[in-house]
Amino acid sequence: MTWLITGGAGYIGAHVARAVTGAGERVVVLDDLSSGVTARLGADVPLVRGSALDADLLGKTLAEHAVTGVVHLAAHKQVGESMARPTRYYRDNVGGLATLLEAVAEAGIRRFLFSSSAAVYGNPDVDLITEDTPCAPVNPYGETKLAGEWLVRAAGQAHGIATTCLRYFNVAGAAAPELADTGIFNVVPMVFDRLTRDEAPRIFGADYPTPDGTCVRDYIHVADLAEAHLAAARRLSAPDAAGDLTVNIGRGEGVSVRELVTLIGEVTGDTRPAVVEGRRPGDAPRAVAAAGLAARELGWTARRGVREMVESAWQGWRLHRS
């Protein structure tokens, strides 16, 4: 197999590229480097700089590298930005996917793995979110991911492409410090950033109907997520691979924001109390995955805990800001 990984120089993409190459598969990365970092990629991984919207470049890349499967991660993913720039999110996330799927079909590629998100569910009032929980996204980012799933399945049925959609929950950690998340958009680096600037962490809302009043989330180590991609790619590589599969990727365990901030304090040695501010619009009280289907279908379960996520993320944070 030769896998094209779009967005493969990004935080998650580089972890996936390392996991797939580590398993002996060939990889080529397509990335426009708007947020990707070339140094995350191994010297043996070819990098094509460009966008999934560039049909000519896609066709050329698929042919020149004899690609036999695609892992599509390239997308904008900031909820707030999607609210302010919905047309950009639909154009790039959905339009880029459509262009890519057309190129895949024309090239006769029959394996496609799509990076989706738990954002497709919106804010369901359930203890555990299963793959059958109704999808009702509450922002344009989640809408583009749900529309992407529909498009992937439709193209798979029309062109005989075996497809898999992975719905990630909250991703954190690093498999190696150099692969760490360099953005300040997710909760762990946001707390690190506050502490580094000698400011107290912030908690948005402490009056939710949860045990300690703060939101509860399912956190997944990015190395576990990369291994889930590898398991899904291996399933798609089977000679009899067909149809479509959609699975949650999470640990199936909830951690409150207050518990996470306390743990970050223990790891960093900065235990100053958090400042509680008002709720953010759209935050669900609880969002925890039912992770059993991934175990049954992919033979995959998360192996790393939240402390390991925070410790590895902190090592990466210090490396990139030393």
PDB file of C-alpha atoms in Angstrom:
ATOM      1  CA  MET A   1       0.000   0.000   0.000  1.00  0.00           C
ATOM      2  CA  THR A   2       0.956   3.602  -0.606  1.00  0.00           C
ATOM      3  CA  TRP A   3      -1.145   6.046   1.414  1.00  0.00           C
ATOM      4  CA  LEU A   4      -1.680   9.699   0.596  1.00  0.00           C
ATOM      5  CA  ILE A   5      -2.175  11.595   3.870  1.00  0.00           C
ATOM      6  CA  THR A   6      -3.657  15.042   3.354  1.00  0.00           C
ATOM      7  CA  GLY A   7      -2.779  17.429   6.155  1.00  0.00           C
ATOM      8  CA  GLY A   8       0.017  15.040   7.073  1.00  0.00           C
ATOM      9  CA  ALA A   9       2.342  17.768   8.372  1.00  0.00           C
ATOM     10  CA  GLY A  10      -0.206  18.886  10.951  1.00  0.00           C
ATOM     11  CA  TYR A  11      -0.364  17.913  14.605  1.00  0.00           C
ATOM     12  CA  ILE A  12      -2.580  14.861  14.126  1.00  0.00           C
ATOM     13  CA  GLY A  13      -1.462  14.171  10.564  1.00  0.00           C
ATOM     14  CA  ALA A  14       2.215  13.868  11.456  1.00  0.00           C
ATOM     15  CA  HIS A  15       1.364  11.345  14.173  1.00  0.00           C
ATOM     16  CA  VAL A  16      -0.649   9.339  11.653  1.00  0.00           C
ATOM     17  CA  ALA A  17       2.174   9.506   9.110  1.00  0.00           C
ATOM     18  CA  ARG A  18       4.668   8.251  11.688  1.00  0.00           C
ATOM     19  CA  ALA A  19       2.390   5.387  12.760  1.00  0.00           C
ATOM     20  CA  VAL A  20       1.722   4.271   9.184  1.00  0.00           C
ATOM     21  CA  THR A  21       5.366   4.453   8.083  1.00  0.00           C
ATOM     22  CA  GLY A  22       6.373   2.704  11.303  1.00  0.00           C
ATOM     23  CA  ALA A  23       4.159  -0.188  10.257  1.00  0.00           C
ATOM     24  CA  GLY A  24       6.095  -0.513   7.011  1.00  0.00           C
ATOM     25  CA  GLU A  25       3.640   1.227   4.682  1.00  0.00           C
ATOM     26  CA  ARG A  26       4.647   3.869   2.149  1.00  0.00           C
ATOM     27  CA  VAL A  27       3.318   7.389   2.723  1.00  0.00           C
ATOM     28  CA  VAL A  28       3.180  10.610   0.730  1.00  0.00           C
ATOM     29  CA  VAL A  29       1.905  13.795   2.388  1.00  0.00           C
ATOM     30  CA  LEU A  30      -0.115  16.584   0.793  1.00  0.00           C
ATOM     31  CA  ASP A  31      -0.180  19.737   2.929  1.00  0.00           C
ATOM     32  CA  ASP A  32      -0.495  23.445   2.166  1.00  0.00           C
ATOM     33  CA  LEU A  33       1.540  24.185   5.328  1.00  0.00           C
ATOM     34  CA  SER A  34      -0.978  26.754   6.549  1.00  0.00           C
ATOM     35  CA  SER A  35      -0.665  25.054   9.923  1.00  0.00           C
ATOM     36  CA  GLY A  36       1.556  22.086   9.101  1.00  0.00           C
ATOM     37  CA  VAL A  37       5.265  21.924   9.942  1.00  0.00           C
ATOM     38  CA  THR A  38       7.674  20.159   7.600  1.00  0.00           C
ATOM     39  CA  ALA A  39      10.042  19.272  10.452  1.00  0.00           C
ATOM     40  CA  ARG A  40       7.402  16.896  11.820  1.00  0.00           C
ATOM     41  CA  LEU A  41       7.879  14.586   8.834  1.00  0.00           C
ATOM     42  CA  GLY A  42      10.560  11.959   8.452  1.00  0.00           C
ATOM     43  CA  ALA A  43      13.175  12.427   5.766  1.00  0.00           C
ATOM     44  CA  ASP A  44      11.762   9.416   3.921  1.00  0.00           C
ATOM     45  CA  VAL A  45       8.243  10.890   3.613  1.00  0.00           C
ATOM     46  CA  PRO A  46       7.677  12.843   0.375  1.00  0.00           C
ATOM     47  CA  LEU A  47       5.871  16.156   0.873  1.00  0.00           C
ATOM     48  CA  VAL A  48       3.729  17.702  -1.850  1.00  0.00           C
ATOM     49  CA  ARG A  49       2.858  21.286  -0.984  1.00  0.00           C
ATOM     50  CA  GLY A  50      -0.654  22.140  -2.077  1.00  0.00           C
ATOM     51  CA  SER A  51      -4.376  22.029  -1.442  1.00  0.00           C
ATOM     52  CA  ALA A  52      -7.074  19.398  -1.812  1.00  0.00           C
ATOM     53  CA  LEU A  53      -8.881  21.987  -3.942  1.00  0.00           C
ATOM     54  CA  ASP A  54      -6.207  21.673  -6.647  1.00  0.00           C
ATOM     55  CA  ALA A  55      -7.569  18.917  -8.895  1.00  0.00           C
ATOM     56  CA  ASP A  56      -4.586  18.928 -11.268  1.00  0.00           C
ATOM     57  CA  LEU A  57      -2.100  18.587  -8.420  1.00  0.00           C
ATOM     58  CA  LEU A  58      -4.151  15.797  -6.870  1.00  0.00           C
ATOM     59  CA  GLY A  59      -4.286  13.805 -10.090  1.00  0.00           C
ATOM     60  CA  LYS A  60      -0.562  14.231 -10.642  1.00  0.00           C
ATOM     61  CA  THR A  61       0.290  13.258  -7.060  1.00  0.00           C
ATOM     62  CA  LEU A  62      -1.897  10.144  -7.050  1.00  0.00           C
ATOM     63  CA  ALA A  63      -0.342   8.954 -10.321  1.00  0.00           C
ATOM     64  CA  GLU A  64       3.302   9.804  -9.633  1.00  0.00           C
ATOM     65  CA  HIS A  65       3.310   8.119  -6.244  1.00  0.00           C
ATOM     66  CA  ALA A  66       1.111   5.169  -7.279  1.00  0.00           C
ATOM     67  CA  VAL A  67      -1.249   5.892  -4.370  1.00  0.00           C
ATOM     68  CA  THR A  68      -3.545   3.005  -3.415  1.00  0.00           C
ATOM     69  CA  GLY A  69      -5.336   4.539  -0.403  1.00  0.00           C
ATOM     70  CA  VAL A  70      -6.099   7.982   1.008  1.00  0.00           C
ATOM     71  CA  VAL A  71      -6.281   9.299   4.583  1.00  0.00           C
ATOM     72  CA  HIS A  72      -7.951  12.716   4.489  1.00  0.00           C
ATOM     73  CA  LEU A  73      -7.194  14.930   7.480  1.00  0.00           C
ATOM     74  CA  ALA A  74      -6.718  18.336   5.849  1.00  0.00           C
ATOM     75  CA  ALA A  75      -9.421  20.706   7.123  1.00  0.00           C
ATOM     76  CA  HIS A  76     -10.046  23.852   9.102  1.00  0.00           C
ATOM     77  CA  LYS A  77     -11.129  22.861  12.592  1.00  0.00           C
ATOM     78  CA  GLN A  78     -11.681  25.886  14.851  1.00  0.00           C
ATOM     79  CA  VAL A  79     -15.270  26.167  16.028  1.00  0.00           C
ATOM     80  CA  GLY A  80     -15.166  29.908  16.681  1.00  0.00           C
ATOM     81  CA  GLU A  81     -13.566  30.639  13.337  1.00  0.00           C
ATOM     82  CA  SER A  82     -16.180  28.522  11.601  1.00  0.00           C
ATOM     83  CA  MET A  83     -18.894  30.724  13.111  1.00  0.00           C
ATOM     84  CA  ALA A  84     -17.182  33.847  11.771  1.00  0.00           C
ATOM     85  CA  ARG A  85     -16.143  32.394   8.390  1.00  0.00           C
ATOM     86  CA  PRO A  86     -18.666  29.712   7.442  1.00  0.00           C
ATOM     87  CA  THR A  87     -18.146  30.064   3.687  1.00  0.00           C
ATOM     88  CA  ARG A  88     -14.433  29.367   4.078  1.00  0.00           C
ATOM     89  CA  TYR A  89     -15.191  26.220   6.064  1.00  0.00           C
ATOM     90  CA  TYR A  90     -17.708  24.913   3.551  1.00  0.00           C
ATOM     91  CA  ARG A  91     -15.507  25.792   0.565  1.00  0.00           C
ATOM     92  CA  ASP A  92     -12.338  24.197   1.911  1.00  0.00           C
ATOM     93  CA  ASN A  93     -13.650  21.371   4.101  1.00  0.00           C
ATOM     94  CA  VAL A  94     -16.477  20.167   1.852  1.00  0.00           C
ATOM     95  CA  GLY A  95     -15.278  21.498  -1.498  1.00  0.00           C
ATOM     96  CA  GLY A  96     -11.764  20.162  -0.962  1.00  0.00           C
ATOM     97  CA  LEU A  97     -13.166  16.766  -0.012  1.00  0.00           C
ATOM     98  CA  ALA A  98     -15.357  16.683  -3.127  1.00  0.00           C
ATOM     99  CA  THR A  99     -12.390  17.523  -5.362  1.00  0.00           C
ATOM    100  CA  LEU A 100     -10.284  14.871  -3.664  1.00  0.00           C
ATOM    101  CA  LEU A 101     -12.958  12.181  -3.993  1.00  0.00           C
ATOM    102  CA  GLU A 102     -13.330  12.951  -7.706  1.00  0.00           C
ATOM    103  CA  ALA A 103      -9.578  12.510  -8.160  1.00  0.00           C
ATOM    104  CA  VAL A 104      -9.648   9.288  -6.131  1.00  0.00           C
ATOM    105  CA  ALA A 105     -12.462   7.851  -8.258  1.00  0.00           C
ATOM    106  CA  GLU A 106     -10.747   8.841 -11.508  1.00  0.00           C
ATOM    107  CA  ALA A 107      -7.517   7.200 -10.327  1.00  0.00           C
ATOM    108  CA  GLY A 108      -9.315   3.952  -9.497  1.00  0.00           C
ATOM    109  CA  ILE A 109      -8.370   4.117  -5.802  1.00  0.00           C
ATOM    110  CA  ARG A 110     -10.648   1.968  -3.684  1.00  0.00           C
ATOM    111  CA  ARG A 111      -9.723   2.819  -0.070  1.00  0.00           C
ATOM    112  CA  PHE A 112     -10.584   6.077   1.700  1.00  0.00           C
ATOM    113  CA  LEU A 113     -10.272   7.028   5.385  1.00  0.00           C
ATOM    114  CA  PHE A 114     -11.950  10.262   6.500  1.00  0.00           C
ATOM    115  CA  SER A 115     -11.089  12.342   9.573  1.00  0.00           C
ATOM    116  CA  SER A 116     -14.421  13.284  11.110  1.00  0.00           C
ATOM    117  CA  SER A 117     -15.277  14.651  14.557  1.00  0.00           C
ATOM    118  CA  ALA A 118     -17.546  14.241  17.546  1.00  0.00           C
ATOM    119  CA  ALA A 119     -18.731  17.745  16.595  1.00  0.00           C
ATOM    120  CA  VAL A 120     -21.205  16.014  14.260  1.00  0.00           C
ATOM    121  CA  TYR A 121     -23.291  15.064  17.314  1.00  0.00           C
ATOM    122  CA  GLY A 122     -23.795  18.582  18.626  1.00  0.00           C
ATOM    123  CA  ASN A 123     -24.839  18.550  22.277  1.00  0.00           C
ATOM    124  CA  PRO A 124     -26.804  15.346  22.909  1.00  0.00           C
ATOM    125  CA  ASP A 125     -28.149  14.810  26.423  1.00  0.00           C
ATOM    126  CA  VAL A 126     -26.830  11.268  26.912  1.00  0.00           C
ATOM    127  CA  ASP A 127     -24.297   9.632  29.227  1.00  0.00           C
ATOM    128  CA  LEU A 128     -22.422   7.950  26.378  1.00  0.00           C
ATOM    129  CA  ILE A 129     -22.513   9.003  22.735  1.00  0.00           C
ATOM    130  CA  THR A 130     -22.872   6.000  20.432  1.00  0.00           C
ATOM    131  CA  GLU A 131     -22.531   5.992  16.674  1.00  0.00           C
ATOM    132  CA  ASP A 132     -26.339   5.796  16.538  1.00  0.00           C
ATOM    133  CA  THR A 133     -26.816   8.976  18.581  1.00  0.00           C
ATOM    134  CA  PRO A 134     -28.592  11.460  16.271  1.00  0.00           C
ATOM    135  CA  CYS A 135     -26.272  13.964  14.629  1.00  0.00           C
ATOM    136  CA  ALA A 136     -27.233  17.609  15.186  1.00  0.00           C
ATOM    137  CA  PRO A 137     -24.123  19.810  14.822  1.00  0.00           C
ATOM    138  CA  VAL A 138     -24.351  23.261  16.360  1.00  0.00           C
ATOM    139  CA  ASN A 139     -21.674  25.111  14.365  1.00  0.00           C
ATOM    140  CA  PRO A 140     -20.424  25.245  10.758  1.00  0.00           C
ATOM    141  CA  TYR A 141     -17.339  23.170  11.591  1.00  0.00           C
ATOM    142  CA  GLY A 142     -19.484  20.265  12.780  1.00  0.00           C
ATOM    143  CA  GLU A 143     -21.800  20.732   9.813  1.00  0.00           C
ATOM    144  CA  THR A 144     -18.906  20.400   7.364  1.00  0.00           C
ATOM    145  CA  LYS A 145     -17.756  17.212   9.042  1.00  0.00           C
ATOM    146  CA  LEU A 146     -21.235  15.698   8.872  1.00  0.00           C
ATOM    147  CA  ALA A 147     -21.634  16.772   5.245  1.00  0.00           C
ATOM    148  CA  GLY A 148     -18.195  15.263   4.628  1.00  0.00           C
ATOM    149  CA  GLU A 149     -19.343  11.916   6.007  1.00  0.00           C
ATOM    150  CA  TRP A 150     -22.400  11.973   3.740  1.00  0.00           C
ATOM    151  CA  LEU A 151     -20.202  12.783   0.754  1.00  0.00           C
ATOM    152  CA  VAL A 152     -17.653  10.070   1.569  1.00  0.00           C
ATOM    153  CA  ARG A 153     -20.363   7.410   1.866  1.00  0.00           C
ATOM    154  CA  ALA A 154     -22.132   8.526  -1.318  1.00  0.00           C
ATOM    155  CA  ALA A 155     -18.898   8.532  -3.322  1.00  0.00           C
ATOM    156  CA  GLY A 156     -17.963   5.157  -1.883  1.00  0.00           C
ATOM    157  CA  GLN A 157     -21.263   3.647  -2.975  1.00  0.00           C
ATOM    158  CA  ALA A 158     -21.121   5.251  -6.408  1.00  0.00           C
ATOM    159  CA  HIS A 159     -17.535   4.269  -7.202  1.00  0.00           C
ATOM    160  CA  GLY A 160     -16.971   1.073  -5.239  1.00  0.00           C
ATOM    161  CA  ILE A 161     -14.658   2.715  -2.681  1.00  0.00           C
ATOM    162  CA  ALA A 162     -14.355   1.129   0.769  1.00  0.00           C
ATOM    163  CA  THR A 163     -14.654   3.989   3.271  1.00  0.00           C
ATOM    164  CA  THR A 164     -14.176   4.602   6.982  1.00  0.00           C
ATOM    165  CA  CYS A 165     -15.067   7.710   8.989  1.00  0.00           C
ATOM    166  CA  LEU A 166     -13.421   8.232  12.392  1.00  0.00           C
ATOM    167  CA  ARG A 167     -15.238  10.544  14.792  1.00  0.00           C
ATOM    168  CA  TYR A 168     -12.571  11.873  17.167  1.00  0.00           C
ATOM    169  CA  PHE A 169     -13.312  13.204  20.608  1.00  0.00           C
ATOM    170  CA  ASN A 170     -10.869  15.592  22.394  1.00  0.00           C
ATOM    171  CA  VAL A 171      -7.279  15.043  21.265  1.00  0.00           C
ATOM    172  CA  ALA A 172      -4.246  15.838  23.450  1.00  0.00           C
ATOM    173  CA  GLY A 173      -0.663  14.780  24.110  1.00  0.00           C
ATOM    174  CA  ALA A 174       2.290  13.953  21.869  1.00  0.00           C
ATOM    175  CA  ALA A 175       4.049  10.747  20.877  1.00  0.00           C
ATOM    176  CA  ALA A 176       7.317  12.716  20.870  1.00  0.00           C
ATOM    177  CA  PRO A 177       8.024  16.312  21.938  1.00  0.00           C
ATOM    178  CA  GLU A 178       8.812  17.439  18.383  1.00  0.00           C
ATOM    179  CA  LEU A 179       5.331  16.341  17.261  1.00  0.00           C
ATOM    180  CA  ALA A 180       3.479  18.321  19.925  1.00  0.00           C
ATOM    181  CA  ASP A 181       0.585  20.655  19.181  1.00  0.00           C
ATOM    182  CA  THR A 182       2.003  24.135  18.572  1.00  0.00           C
ATOM    183  CA  GLY A 183      -1.377  25.881  18.382  1.00  0.00           C
ATOM    184  CA  ILE A 184      -3.260  27.418  21.280  1.00  0.00           C
ATOM    185  CA  PHE A 185      -6.763  26.298  20.404  1.00  0.00           C
ATOM    186  CA  ASN A 186      -7.358  23.207  22.541  1.00  0.00           C
ATOM    187  CA  VAL A 187      -7.801  23.169  26.304  1.00  0.00           C
ATOM    188  CA  VAL A 188      -4.420  21.708  27.334  1.00  0.00           C
ATOM    189  CA  PRO A 189      -2.214  24.173  25.389  1.00  0.00           C
ATOM    190  CA  MET A 190      -4.596  26.972  26.365  1.00  0.00           C
ATOM    191  CA  VAL A 191      -3.892  26.265  30.048  1.00  0.00           C
ATOM    192  CA  PHE A 192      -0.162  25.938  29.344  1.00  0.00           C
ATOM    193  CA  ASP A 193      -0.242  29.322  27.622  1.00  0.00           C
ATOM    194  CA  ARG A 194      -1.937  30.983  30.592  1.00  0.00           C
ATOM    195  CA  LEU A 195       0.568  29.523  33.045  1.00  0.00           C
ATOM    196  CA  THR A 196       3.514  30.481  30.858  1.00  0.00           C
ATOM    197  CA  ARG A 197       2.262  34.072  30.840  1.00  0.00           C
ATOM    198  CA  ASP A 198       1.978  33.940  34.651  1.00  0.00           C
ATOM    199  CA  GLU A 199      -1.805  33.974  34.533  1.00  0.00           C
ATOM    200  CA  ALA A 200      -4.316  31.705  36.204  1.00  0.00           C
ATOM    201  CA  PRO A 201      -6.095  29.077  34.093  1.00  0.00           C
ATOM    202  CA  ARG A 202      -9.658  29.845  33.079  1.00  0.00           C
ATOM    203  CA  ILE A 203     -12.699  27.616  33.432  1.00  0.00           C
ATOM    204  CA  PHE A 204     -15.740  28.584  31.397  1.00  0.00           C
ATOM    205  CA  GLY A 205     -18.742  27.748  33.525  1.00  0.00           C
ATOM    206  CA  ALA A 206     -18.860  25.901  36.846  1.00  0.00           C
ATOM    207  CA  ASP A 207     -22.627  25.522  37.162  1.00  0.00           C
ATOM    208  CA  TYR A 208     -23.259  22.630  34.792  1.00  0.00           C
ATOM    209  CA  PRO A 209     -25.225  19.559  35.952  1.00  0.00           C
ATOM    210  CA  THR A 210     -22.026  17.532  36.452  1.00  0.00           C
ATOM    211  CA  PRO A 211     -20.333  16.264  39.646  1.00  0.00           C
ATOM    212  CA  ASP A 212     -18.099  19.336  40.045  1.00  0.00           C
ATOM    213  CA  GLY A 213     -20.104  21.774  37.936  1.00  0.00           C
ATOM    214  CA  THR A 214     -17.645  21.903  35.022  1.00  0.00           C
ATOM    215  CA  CYS A 215     -17.967  20.326  31.579  1.00  0.00           C
ATOM    216  CA  VAL A 216     -17.009  16.665  31.211  1.00  0.00           C
ATOM    217  CA  ARG A 217     -15.114  15.523  28.126  1.00  0.00           C
ATOM    218  CA  ASP A 218     -13.522  12.394  26.666  1.00  0.00           C
ATOM    219  CA  TYR A 219      -9.801  12.964  26.062  1.00  0.00           C
ATOM    220  CA  ILE A 220      -7.842  10.734  23.667  1.00  0.00           C
ATOM    221  CA  HIS A 221      -4.051  10.624  23.384  1.00  0.00           C
ATOM    222  CA  VAL A 222      -2.945  11.586  19.880  1.00  0.00           C
ATOM    223  CA  ALA A 223      -0.709   8.495  19.749  1.00  0.00           C
ATOM    224  CA  ASP A 224      -3.758   6.311  20.411  1.00  0.00           C
ATOM    225  CA  LEU A 225      -5.607   8.231  17.708  1.00  0.00           C
ATOM    226  CA  ALA A 226      -2.764   7.584  15.260  1.00  0.00           C
ATOM    227  CA  GLU A 227      -2.929   3.878  16.094  1.00  0.00           C
ATOM    228  CA  ALA A 228      -6.682   3.962  15.408  1.00  0.00           C
ATOM    229  CA  HIS A 229      -5.917   5.317  11.946  1.00  0.00           C
ATOM    230  CA  LEU A 230      -3.413   2.534  11.399  1.00  0.00           C
ATOM    231  CA  ALA A 231      -5.969  -0.073  12.485  1.00  0.00           C
ATOM    232  CA  ALA A 232      -8.557   1.452  10.139  1.00  0.00           C
ATOM    233  CA  ALA A 233      -6.048   1.557   7.274  1.00  0.00           C
ATOM    234  CA  ARG A 234      -5.210  -2.111   7.802  1.00  0.00           C
ATOM    235  CA  ARG A 235      -8.908  -2.975   7.728  1.00  0.00           C
ATOM    236  CA  LEU A 236      -9.292  -1.071   4.470  1.00  0.00           C
ATOM    237  CA  SER A 237      -6.220  -2.834   3.064  1.00  0.00           C
ATOM    238  CA  ALA A 238      -7.899  -6.246   3.266  1.00  0.00           C
ATOM    239  CA  PRO A 239      -8.512  -7.783  -0.177  1.00  0.00           C
ATOM    240  CA  ASP A 240     -12.234  -8.043   0.566  1.00  0.00           C
ATOM    241  CA  ALA A 241     -12.610  -4.518   2.007  1.00  0.00           C
ATOM    242  CA  ALA A 242     -15.958  -3.035   1.006  1.00  0.00           C
ATOM    243  CA  GLY A 243     -18.771  -0.811   2.222  1.00  0.00           C
ATOM    244  CA  ASP A 244     -18.493   1.888   4.851  1.00  0.00           C
ATOM    245  CA  LEU A 245     -17.751   2.080   8.568  1.00  0.00           C
ATOM    246  CA  THR A 246     -18.209   4.962  11.010  1.00  0.00           C
ATOM    247  CA  VAL A 247     -16.774   4.725  14.516  1.00  0.00           C
ATOM    248  CA  ASN A 248     -16.122   6.881  17.564  1.00  0.00           C
ATOM    249  CA  ILE A 249     -12.518   7.295  18.662  1.00  0.00           C
ATOM    250  CA  GLY A 250     -12.342   8.007  22.380  1.00  0.00           C
ATOM    251  CA  ARG A 251     -11.523   6.396  25.713  1.00  0.00           C
ATOM    252  CA  GLY A 252     -15.105   6.086  26.917  1.00  0.00           C
ATOM    253  CA  GLU A 253     -14.188   7.864  30.163  1.00  0.00           C
ATOM    254  CA  GLY A 254     -15.164  11.368  31.202  1.00  0.00           C
ATOM    255  CA  VAL A 255     -12.810  13.909  32.770  1.00  0.00           C
ATOM    256  CA  SER A 256     -14.098  17.265  33.989  1.00  0.00           C
ATOM    257  CA  VAL A 257     -12.410  20.503  33.040  1.00  0.00           C
ATOM    258  CA  ARG A 258     -11.645  21.166  36.697  1.00  0.00           C
ATOM    259  CA  GLU A 259     -10.043  17.715  37.062  1.00  0.00           C
ATOM    260  CA  LEU A 260      -7.965  18.371  33.952  1.00  0.00           C
ATOM    261  CA  VAL A 261      -6.797  21.777  35.168  1.00  0.00           C
ATOM    262  CA  THR A 262      -5.857  20.274  38.550  1.00  0.00           C
ATOM    263  CA  LEU A 263      -3.833  17.565  36.807  1.00  0.00           C
ATOM    264  CA  ILE A 264      -2.074  20.144  34.649  1.00  0.00           C
ATOM    265  CA  GLY A 265      -1.125  21.988  37.824  1.00  0.00           C
ATOM    266  CA  GLU A 266       0.377  18.809  39.277  1.00  0.00           C
ATOM    267  CA  VAL A 267       2.399  18.109  36.120  1.00  0.00           C
ATOM    268  CA  THR A 268       3.663  21.670  35.640  1.00  0.00           C
ATOM    269  CA  GLY A 269       4.156  22.457  39.312  1.00  0.00           C
ATOM    270  CA  ASP A 270       1.948  25.543  38.962  1.00  0.00           C
ATOM    271  CA  THR A 271      -1.063  24.828  41.151  1.00  0.00           C
ATOM    272  CA  ARG A 272      -2.616  28.296  41.296  1.00  0.00           C
ATOM    273  CA  PRO A 273      -6.427  28.082  41.380  1.00  0.00           C
ATOM    274  CA  ALA A 274      -8.396  28.542  38.176  1.00  0.00           C
ATOM    275  CA  VAL A 275     -10.518  31.616  37.513  1.00  0.00           C
ATOM    276  CA  VAL A 276     -14.142  30.732  36.779  1.00  0.00           C
ATOM    277  CA  GLU A 277     -15.759  32.756  34.021  1.00  0.00           C
ATOM    278  CA  GLY A 278     -19.152  32.576  32.336  1.00  0.00           C
ATOM    279  CA  ARG A 279     -20.230  29.688  30.152  1.00  0.00           C
ATOM    280  CA  ARG A 280     -19.290  29.705  26.485  1.00  0.00           C
ATOM    281  CA  PRO A 281     -22.205  29.418  24.054  1.00  0.00           C
ATOM    282  CA  GLY A 282     -22.740  25.896  22.765  1.00  0.00           C
ATOM    283  CA  ASP A 283     -20.692  23.985  25.341  1.00  0.00           C
ATOM    284  CA  ALA A 284     -22.397  20.708  26.240  1.00  0.00           C
ATOM    285  CA  PRO A 285     -22.314  19.624  29.908  1.00  0.00           C
ATOM    286  CA  ARG A 286     -21.026  16.172  28.944  1.00  0.00           C
ATOM    287  CA  ALA A 287     -19.576  14.589  25.792  1.00  0.00           C
ATOM    288  CA  VAL A 288     -18.141  11.096  26.301  1.00  0.00           C
ATOM    289  CA  ALA A 289     -17.799   8.392  23.664  1.00  0.00           C
ATOM    290  CA  ALA A 290     -19.114   4.871  23.652  1.00  0.00           C
ATOM    291  CA  ALA A 291     -15.934   3.259  22.321  1.00  0.00           C
ATOM    292  CA  GLY A 292     -16.997  -0.365  21.944  1.00  0.00           C
ATOM    293  CA  LEU A 293     -17.589  -0.374  18.186  1.00  0.00           C
ATOM    294  CA  ALA A 294     -13.989   0.615  17.447  1.00  0.00           C
ATOM    295  CA  ALA A 295     -12.801  -2.294  19.583  1.00  0.00           C
ATOM    296  CA  ARG A 296     -15.053  -4.737  17.756  1.00  0.00           C
ATOM    297  CA  GLU A 297     -14.514  -3.498  14.212  1.00  0.00           C
ATOM    298  CA  LEU A 298     -10.909  -2.274  14.329  1.00  0.00           C
ATOM    299  CA  GLY A 299      -9.465  -4.323  17.179  1.00  0.00           C
ATOM    300  CA  TRP A 300      -8.414  -1.008  18.711  1.00  0.00           C
ATOM    301  CA  THR A 301      -8.768   0.466  22.181  1.00  0.00           C
ATOM    302  CA  ALA A 302      -7.061   3.472  23.745  1.00  0.00           C
ATOM    303  CA  ARG A 303      -4.085   2.525  25.915  1.00  0.00           C
ATOM    304  CA  ARG A 304      -2.888   5.847  27.352  1.00  0.00           C
ATOM    305  CA  GLY A 305      -4.340   7.828  30.231  1.00  0.00           C
ATOM    306  CA  VAL A 306      -4.919  11.533  30.783  1.00  0.00           C
ATOM    307  CA  ARG A 307      -1.791  12.039  32.897  1.00  0.00           C
ATOM    308  CA  GLU A 308       0.350  10.684  30.060  1.00  0.00           C
ATOM    309  CA  MET A 309      -1.403  13.076  27.684  1.00  0.00           C
ATOM    310  CA  VAL A 310      -0.639  16.071  29.892  1.00  0.00           C
ATOM    311  CA  GLU A 311       2.949  15.042  30.647  1.00  0.00           C
ATOM    312  CA  SER A 312       3.801  14.458  26.986  1.00  0.00           C
ATOM    313  CA  ALA A 313       2.077  17.672  25.908  1.00  0.00           C
ATOM    314  CA  TRP A 314       4.029  19.623  28.547  1.00  0.00           C
ATOM    315  CA  GLN A 315       7.337  18.201  27.291  1.00  0.00           C
ATOM    316  CA  GLY A 316       6.436  19.306  23.777  1.00  0.00           C
ATOM    317  CA  TRP A 317       5.295  22.732  24.951  1.00  0.00           C
ATOM    318  CA  ARG A 318       8.609  23.357  26.693  1.00  0.00           C
ATOM    319  CA  LEU A 319      10.602  22.135  23.675  1.00  0.00           C
ATOM    320  CA  HIS A 320       8.854  24.477  21.248  1.00  0.00           C
ATOM    321  CA  ARG A 321       9.142  27.447  23.592  1.00  0.00           C
ATOM    322  CA  SER A 322      12.642  26.945  24.910  1.00  0.00           C
TER     323      SER A 322
END
